[in-house]
Short mmCIF file of C-alpha atoms in Angstrom, two decimals:
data_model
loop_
_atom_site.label_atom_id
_atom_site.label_comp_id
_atom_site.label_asym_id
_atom_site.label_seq_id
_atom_site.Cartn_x
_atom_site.Cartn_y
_atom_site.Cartn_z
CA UNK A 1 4.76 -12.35 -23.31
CA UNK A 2 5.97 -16.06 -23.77
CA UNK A 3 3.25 -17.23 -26.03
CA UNK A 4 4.57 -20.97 -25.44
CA UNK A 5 4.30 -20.64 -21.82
CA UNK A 6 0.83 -19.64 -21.87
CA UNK A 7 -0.42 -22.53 -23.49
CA UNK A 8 0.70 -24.62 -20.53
CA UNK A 9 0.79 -21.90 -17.18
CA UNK A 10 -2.76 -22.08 -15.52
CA UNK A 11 -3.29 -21.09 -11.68
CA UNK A 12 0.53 -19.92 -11.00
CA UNK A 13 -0.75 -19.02 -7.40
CA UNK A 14 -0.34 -22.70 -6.70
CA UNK A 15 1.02 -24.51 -9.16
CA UNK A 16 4.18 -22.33 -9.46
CA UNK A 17 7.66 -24.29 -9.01
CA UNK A 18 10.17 -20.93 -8.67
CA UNK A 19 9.52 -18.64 -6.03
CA UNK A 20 11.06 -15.61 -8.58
CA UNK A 21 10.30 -15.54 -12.23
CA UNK A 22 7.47 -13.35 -14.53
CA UNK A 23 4.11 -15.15 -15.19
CA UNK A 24 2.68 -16.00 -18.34
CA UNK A 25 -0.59 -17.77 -17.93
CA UNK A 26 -3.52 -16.20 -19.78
CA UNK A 27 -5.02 -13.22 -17.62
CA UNK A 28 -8.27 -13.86 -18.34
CA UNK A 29 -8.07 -17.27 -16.49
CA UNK A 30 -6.55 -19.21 -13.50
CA UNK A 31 -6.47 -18.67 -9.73
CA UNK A 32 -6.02 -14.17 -9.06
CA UNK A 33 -3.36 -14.16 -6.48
CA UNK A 34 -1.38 -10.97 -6.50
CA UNK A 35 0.30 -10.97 -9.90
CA UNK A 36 0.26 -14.58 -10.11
CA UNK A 37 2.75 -14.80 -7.21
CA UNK A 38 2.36 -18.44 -4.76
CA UNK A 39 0.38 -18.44 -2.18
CA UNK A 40 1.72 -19.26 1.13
CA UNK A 41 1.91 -18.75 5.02
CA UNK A 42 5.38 -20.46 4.72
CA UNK A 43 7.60 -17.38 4.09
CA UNK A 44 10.92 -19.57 4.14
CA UNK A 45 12.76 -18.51 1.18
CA UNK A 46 10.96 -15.60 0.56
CA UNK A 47 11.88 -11.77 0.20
CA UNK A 48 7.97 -9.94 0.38
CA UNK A 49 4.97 -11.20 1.16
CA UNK A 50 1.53 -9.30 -0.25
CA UNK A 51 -1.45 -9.50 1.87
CA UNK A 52 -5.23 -8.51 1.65
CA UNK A 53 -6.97 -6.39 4.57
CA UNK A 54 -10.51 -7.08 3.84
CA UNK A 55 -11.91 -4.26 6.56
CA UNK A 56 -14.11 -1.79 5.82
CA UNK A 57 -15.83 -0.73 9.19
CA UNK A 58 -14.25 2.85 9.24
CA UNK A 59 -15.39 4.32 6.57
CA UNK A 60 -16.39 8.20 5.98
CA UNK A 61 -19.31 7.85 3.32
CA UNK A 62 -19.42 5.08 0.62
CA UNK A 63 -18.74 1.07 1.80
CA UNK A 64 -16.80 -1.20 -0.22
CA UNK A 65 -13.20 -1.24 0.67
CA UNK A 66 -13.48 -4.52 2.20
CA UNK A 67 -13.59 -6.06 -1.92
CA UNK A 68 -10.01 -3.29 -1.99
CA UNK A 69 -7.85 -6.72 -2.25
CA UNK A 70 -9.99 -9.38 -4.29
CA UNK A 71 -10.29 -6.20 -7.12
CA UNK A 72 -6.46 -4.85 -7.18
CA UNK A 73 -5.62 -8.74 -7.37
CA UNK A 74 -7.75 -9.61 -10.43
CA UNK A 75 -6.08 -6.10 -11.90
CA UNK A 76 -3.12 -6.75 -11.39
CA UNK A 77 -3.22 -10.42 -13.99
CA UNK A 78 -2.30 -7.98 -16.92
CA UNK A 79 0.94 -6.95 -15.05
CA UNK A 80 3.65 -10.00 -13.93
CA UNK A 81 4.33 -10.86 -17.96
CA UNK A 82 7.02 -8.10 -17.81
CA UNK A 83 8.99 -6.51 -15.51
CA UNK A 84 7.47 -2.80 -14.23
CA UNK A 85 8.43 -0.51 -16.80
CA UNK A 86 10.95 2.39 -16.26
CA UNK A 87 12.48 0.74 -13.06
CA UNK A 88 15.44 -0.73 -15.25
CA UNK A 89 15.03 -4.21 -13.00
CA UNK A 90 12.57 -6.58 -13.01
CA UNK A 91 11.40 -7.22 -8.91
CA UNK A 92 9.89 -10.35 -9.85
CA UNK A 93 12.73 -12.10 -10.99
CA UNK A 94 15.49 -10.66 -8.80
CA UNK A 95 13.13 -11.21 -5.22
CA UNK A 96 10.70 -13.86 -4.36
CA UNK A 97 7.59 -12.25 -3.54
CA UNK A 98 4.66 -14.44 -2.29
CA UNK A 99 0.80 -13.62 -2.09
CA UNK A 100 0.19 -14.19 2.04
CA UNK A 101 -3.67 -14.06 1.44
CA UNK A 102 -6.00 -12.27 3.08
CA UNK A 103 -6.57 -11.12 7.53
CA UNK A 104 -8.48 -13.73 9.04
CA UNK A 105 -10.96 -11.76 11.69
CA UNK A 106 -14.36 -11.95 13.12
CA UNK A 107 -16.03 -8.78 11.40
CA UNK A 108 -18.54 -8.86 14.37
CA UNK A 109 -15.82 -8.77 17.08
CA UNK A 110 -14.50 -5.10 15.24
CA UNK A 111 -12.51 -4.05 18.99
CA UNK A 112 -10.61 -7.42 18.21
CA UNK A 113 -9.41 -6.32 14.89
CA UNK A 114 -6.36 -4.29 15.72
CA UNK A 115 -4.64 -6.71 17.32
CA UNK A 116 -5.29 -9.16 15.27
CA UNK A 117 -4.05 -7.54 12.38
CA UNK A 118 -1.20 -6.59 14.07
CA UNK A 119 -0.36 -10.19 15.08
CA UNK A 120 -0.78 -10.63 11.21
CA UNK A 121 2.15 -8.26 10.66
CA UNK A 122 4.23 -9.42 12.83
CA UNK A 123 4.30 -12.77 11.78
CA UNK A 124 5.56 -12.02 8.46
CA UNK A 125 7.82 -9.52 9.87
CA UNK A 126 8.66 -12.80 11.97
CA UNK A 127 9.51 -14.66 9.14
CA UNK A 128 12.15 -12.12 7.83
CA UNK A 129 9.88 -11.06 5.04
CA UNK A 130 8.85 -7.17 4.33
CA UNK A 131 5.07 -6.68 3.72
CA UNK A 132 3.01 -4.47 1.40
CA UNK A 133 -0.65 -4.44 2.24
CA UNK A 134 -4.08 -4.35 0.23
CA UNK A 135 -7.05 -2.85 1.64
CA UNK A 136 -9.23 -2.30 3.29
CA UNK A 137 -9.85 1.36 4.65
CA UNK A 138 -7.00 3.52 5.87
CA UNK A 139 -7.27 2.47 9.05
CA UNK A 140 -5.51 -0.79 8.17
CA UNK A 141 -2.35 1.14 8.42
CA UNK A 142 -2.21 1.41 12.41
CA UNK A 143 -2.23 -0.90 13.80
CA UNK A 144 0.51 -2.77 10.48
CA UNK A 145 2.80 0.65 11.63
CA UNK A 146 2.55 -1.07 15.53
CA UNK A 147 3.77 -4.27 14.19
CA UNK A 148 6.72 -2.38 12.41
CA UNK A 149 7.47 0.05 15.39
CA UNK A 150 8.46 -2.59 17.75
CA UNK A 151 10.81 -3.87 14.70
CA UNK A 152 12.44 -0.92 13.82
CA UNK A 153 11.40 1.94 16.39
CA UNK A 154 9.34 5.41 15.01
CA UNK A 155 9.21 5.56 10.91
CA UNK A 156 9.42 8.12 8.30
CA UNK A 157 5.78 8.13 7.28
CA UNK A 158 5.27 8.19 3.66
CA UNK A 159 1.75 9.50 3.32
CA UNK A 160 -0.17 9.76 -0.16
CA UNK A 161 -3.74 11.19 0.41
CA UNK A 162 -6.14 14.26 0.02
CA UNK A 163 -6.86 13.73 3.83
CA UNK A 164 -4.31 14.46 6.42
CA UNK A 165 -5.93 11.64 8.84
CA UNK A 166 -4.62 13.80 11.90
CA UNK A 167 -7.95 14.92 13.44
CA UNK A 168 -7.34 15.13 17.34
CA UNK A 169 -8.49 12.01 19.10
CA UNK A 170 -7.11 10.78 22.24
CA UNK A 171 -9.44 7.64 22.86
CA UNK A 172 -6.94 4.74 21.40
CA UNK A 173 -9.67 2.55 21.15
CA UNK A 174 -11.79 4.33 18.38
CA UNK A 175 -11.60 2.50 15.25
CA UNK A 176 -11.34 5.65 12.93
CA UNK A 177 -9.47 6.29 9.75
CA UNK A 178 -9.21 9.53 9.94
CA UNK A 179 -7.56 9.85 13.28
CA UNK A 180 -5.27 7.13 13.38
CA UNK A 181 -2.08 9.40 11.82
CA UNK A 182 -2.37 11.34 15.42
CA UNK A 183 -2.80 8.58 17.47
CA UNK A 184 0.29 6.57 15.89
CA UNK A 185 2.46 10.12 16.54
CA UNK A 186 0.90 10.01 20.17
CA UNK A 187 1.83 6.81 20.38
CA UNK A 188 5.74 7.43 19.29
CA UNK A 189 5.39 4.76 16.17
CA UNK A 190 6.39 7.74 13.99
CA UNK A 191 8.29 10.65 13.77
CA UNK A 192 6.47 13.67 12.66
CA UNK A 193 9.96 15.46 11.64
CA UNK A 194 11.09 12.86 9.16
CA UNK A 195 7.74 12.24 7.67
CA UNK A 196 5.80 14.10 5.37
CA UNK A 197 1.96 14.15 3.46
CA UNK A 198 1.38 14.35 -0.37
CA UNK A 199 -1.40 15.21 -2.18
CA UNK A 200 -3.54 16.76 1.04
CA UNK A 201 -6.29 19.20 -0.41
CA UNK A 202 -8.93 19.14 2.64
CA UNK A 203 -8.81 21.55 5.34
CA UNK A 204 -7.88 20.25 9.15
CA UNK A 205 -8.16 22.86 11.42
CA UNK A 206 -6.23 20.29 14.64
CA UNK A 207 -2.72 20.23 12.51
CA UNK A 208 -0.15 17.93 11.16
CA UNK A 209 1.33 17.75 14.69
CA UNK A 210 4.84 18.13 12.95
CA UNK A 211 4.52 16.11 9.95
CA UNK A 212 5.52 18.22 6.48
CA UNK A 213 3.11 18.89 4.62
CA UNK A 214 2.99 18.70 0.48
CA UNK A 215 -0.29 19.77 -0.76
CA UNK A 216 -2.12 19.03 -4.15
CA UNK A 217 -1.38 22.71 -5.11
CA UNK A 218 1.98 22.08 -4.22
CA UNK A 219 2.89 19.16 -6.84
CA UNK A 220 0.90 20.66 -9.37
CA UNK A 221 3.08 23.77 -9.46
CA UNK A 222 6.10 22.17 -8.67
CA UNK A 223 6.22 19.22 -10.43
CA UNK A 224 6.70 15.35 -9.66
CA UNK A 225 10.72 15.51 -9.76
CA UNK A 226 10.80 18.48 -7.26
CA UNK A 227 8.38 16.37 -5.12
CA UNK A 228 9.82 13.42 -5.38
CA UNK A 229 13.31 15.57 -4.14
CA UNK A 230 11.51 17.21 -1.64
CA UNK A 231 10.26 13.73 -0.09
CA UNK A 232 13.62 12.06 0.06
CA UNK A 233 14.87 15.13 2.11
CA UNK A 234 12.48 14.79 4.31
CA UNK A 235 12.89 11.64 4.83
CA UNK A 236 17.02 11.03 4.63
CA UNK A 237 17.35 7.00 5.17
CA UNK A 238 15.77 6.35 8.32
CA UNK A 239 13.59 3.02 7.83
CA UNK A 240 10.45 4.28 6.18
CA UNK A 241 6.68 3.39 6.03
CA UNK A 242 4.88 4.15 2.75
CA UNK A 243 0.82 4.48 2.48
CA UNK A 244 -1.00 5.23 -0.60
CA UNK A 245 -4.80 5.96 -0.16
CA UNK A 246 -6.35 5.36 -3.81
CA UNK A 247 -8.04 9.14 -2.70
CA UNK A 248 -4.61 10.75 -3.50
CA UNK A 249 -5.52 10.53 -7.38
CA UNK A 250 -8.26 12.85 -8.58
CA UNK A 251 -11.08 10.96 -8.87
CA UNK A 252 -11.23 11.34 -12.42
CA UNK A 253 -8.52 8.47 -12.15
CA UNK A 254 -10.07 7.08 -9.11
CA UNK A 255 -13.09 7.05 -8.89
CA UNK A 256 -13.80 4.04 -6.90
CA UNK A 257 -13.26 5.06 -3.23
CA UNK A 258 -15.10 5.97 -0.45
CA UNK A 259 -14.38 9.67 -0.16
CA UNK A 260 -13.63 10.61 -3.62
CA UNK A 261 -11.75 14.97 -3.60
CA UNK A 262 -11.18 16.82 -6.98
CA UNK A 263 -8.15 18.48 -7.75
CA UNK A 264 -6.00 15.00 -7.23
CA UNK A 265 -2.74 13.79 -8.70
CA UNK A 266 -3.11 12.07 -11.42
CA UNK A 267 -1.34 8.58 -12.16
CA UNK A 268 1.90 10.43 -14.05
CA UNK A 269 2.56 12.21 -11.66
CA UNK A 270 1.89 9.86 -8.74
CA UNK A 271 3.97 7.04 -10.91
CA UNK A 272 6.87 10.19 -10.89
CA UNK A 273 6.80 10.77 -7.73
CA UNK A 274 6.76 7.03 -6.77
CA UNK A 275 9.99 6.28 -8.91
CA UNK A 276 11.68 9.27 -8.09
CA UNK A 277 11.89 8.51 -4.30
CA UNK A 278 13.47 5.50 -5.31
CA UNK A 279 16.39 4.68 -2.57
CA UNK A 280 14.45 5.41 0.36
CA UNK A 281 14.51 3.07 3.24
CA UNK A 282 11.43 1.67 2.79
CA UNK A 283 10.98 -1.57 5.61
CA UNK A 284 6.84 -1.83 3.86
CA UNK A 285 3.59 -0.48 2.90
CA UNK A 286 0.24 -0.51 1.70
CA UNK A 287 -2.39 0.76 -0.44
CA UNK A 288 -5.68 1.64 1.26
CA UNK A 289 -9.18 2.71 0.02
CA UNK A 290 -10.30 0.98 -3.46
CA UNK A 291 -14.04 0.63 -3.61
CA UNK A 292 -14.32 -1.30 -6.36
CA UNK A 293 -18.95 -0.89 -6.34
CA UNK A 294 -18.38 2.63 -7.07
CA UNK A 295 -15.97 1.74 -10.30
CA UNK A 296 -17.48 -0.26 -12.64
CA UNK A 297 -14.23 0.17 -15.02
CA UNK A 298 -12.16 -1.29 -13.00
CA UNK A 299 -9.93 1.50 -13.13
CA UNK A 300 -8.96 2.49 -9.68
CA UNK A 301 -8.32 -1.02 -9.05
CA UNK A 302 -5.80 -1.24 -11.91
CA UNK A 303 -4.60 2.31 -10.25
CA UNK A 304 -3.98 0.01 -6.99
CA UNK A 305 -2.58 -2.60 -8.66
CA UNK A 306 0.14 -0.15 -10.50
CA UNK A 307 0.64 1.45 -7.09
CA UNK A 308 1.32 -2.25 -5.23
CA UNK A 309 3.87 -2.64 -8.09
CA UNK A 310 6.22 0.76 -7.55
CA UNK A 311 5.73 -0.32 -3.95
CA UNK A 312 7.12 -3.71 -4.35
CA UNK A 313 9.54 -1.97 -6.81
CA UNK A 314 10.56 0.70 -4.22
CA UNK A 315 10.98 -2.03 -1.12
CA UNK A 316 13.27 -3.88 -3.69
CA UNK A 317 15.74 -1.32 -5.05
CA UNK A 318 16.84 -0.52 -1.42
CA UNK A 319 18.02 -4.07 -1.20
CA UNK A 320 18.71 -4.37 -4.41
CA UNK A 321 21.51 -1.71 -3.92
CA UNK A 322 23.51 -2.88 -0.58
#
């Protein structure tokens, strides 16, 4: 940490001169954008843009999500004095990332939120910029993977979870986040082949419809480097999506979700994993599913937060390497 720089850094998110650069304001103070990066809806210039899904209406048993974003941003203050460690890079200062703030909606007009999120997405995509989203419930990742499907036609779906989100539902106008996996194969904005699930540990008798399939079980027996193999075979490098529901972790790591499952990765070996698929063609992400009420630690936002990071990290090193 730059000691001298913290005596004079205060509210980065908008005082900030350089788009790229580490942070060093104290993290106890000062405006909580996404690791102290600027906030903006002018992406000229920049590389990434970070944005907050605030949308909670789907959820399965405990509310909350929709305070996902404002929580995994406050975590994240302890994180932008140093460049993620093990990548070998530091994102930060090679890439200008920006904090896009938050989906404007109505939250009483919820048939109107698909498409307005999706217009969201596809105005940074617009732009030039990649996105990784903060929600928000997992159903924030439809109608984003719409936005990115007319960009760059049916994605490898990255899945982390300990739901498979494929239960059979053929009305695309439910607003339901654990059908909206089957819809977006229905719909052709992924391909089931080239895309695979990690972490799954609940039983769905409709089917993956195609996806592959690599269970809890699985990675505990096999490890986070076979996984992490396994994933970028799957996956070769056709343009990738990558979602991380907070769920994926046992929820003796996270316990702040809505629909908490034992027998969970834990961070290790979802940080393995994460680093070890590095060079996949990821195009963005998201991660879905922090309930911060149901955490008073703090610590499945700080999970997020990591998880945000290899994601920025993984979207990065692709580019970083043509």
């Amino acid at each position: 940490m730059a000691l001298e720089d913290a005596k004079t850094q205060v509210d980065q998110a908008f005082t900030r001169a350089q788009a790229r650069g580490l942070s060093y304001e104290n993290a106890f103070g000062g405006a909580t954008s996404f690791l102290r990066r600027k906030y903006t809806k002018d992406l000229t210039g920049f590389d990434l843009a970070v944005t907050g899904v605030p949308f909670d209406q789907a959820v399965t048993n405990r509310t909350g999500t929709r305070l996902g974003p404002r929580a995994i941003r406050e975590a994240s203050t302890l994180q932008p004095y140093d460049p993620p460690y093990g990548w070998g890079f530091d994102p930060l200062g090679e890439f200008a990332v920006a904090d896009y703030g938050d989906l404007a909606f109505d939250y009483a007009k919820v048939a109107e939120f698909p498409e307005t999120l999706t217009n969201h997405i596809r105005g940074i995509l617009a732009q030039g910029a990649g996105s990784i989203a903060l929600g928000g419930d997992h159903y924030i990742s439809f109608p984003i993977l719409k936005a990115y499907a007319e960009k760059f036609g049916p994605l490898s779906l990255i899945h982390f979870d300990a739901h498979s989100d494929t239960w059979r539902d053929d009305d695309m106008s439910r607003i339901d986040h654990g059908t909206m996996f089957y819809k977006a194969i229905k719909l052709g904005l992924i391909d089931p082949a080239r895309s695979v699930q990690v972490g799954i540990r609940t039983v769905n008798e409709d089917g993956a419809f195609g996806m592959n399939i690599i269970d809890a079980p699985e990675v505990h027996e096999t490890g986070a480097k076979a996984v992490a193999a396994k994933i970028r075979e799957i996956v070769g490098d056709h343009p990738a999506y990558l979602t991380f529901d907070i769920d994926c972790l046992d929820p003796a790591y996270a316990p702040g979700t809505g629909t908490p499952v034992w027998g969970g990765l834990t961070t290790a070996q979802a940080a393995a994993i994460l680093r070890g698929i590095a060079g996949v063609n990821l195009q963005g992400g998201d991660v879905v599913e922090v309930s911060p009420p149901f955490d008073t630690t703090g610590a499945t936002a700080i999970a997020g937060a990591h998880v945000a990071m290899e994601l920025i990290a993984l979207w990065c090193w692709t580019r970083r390497k043509d």
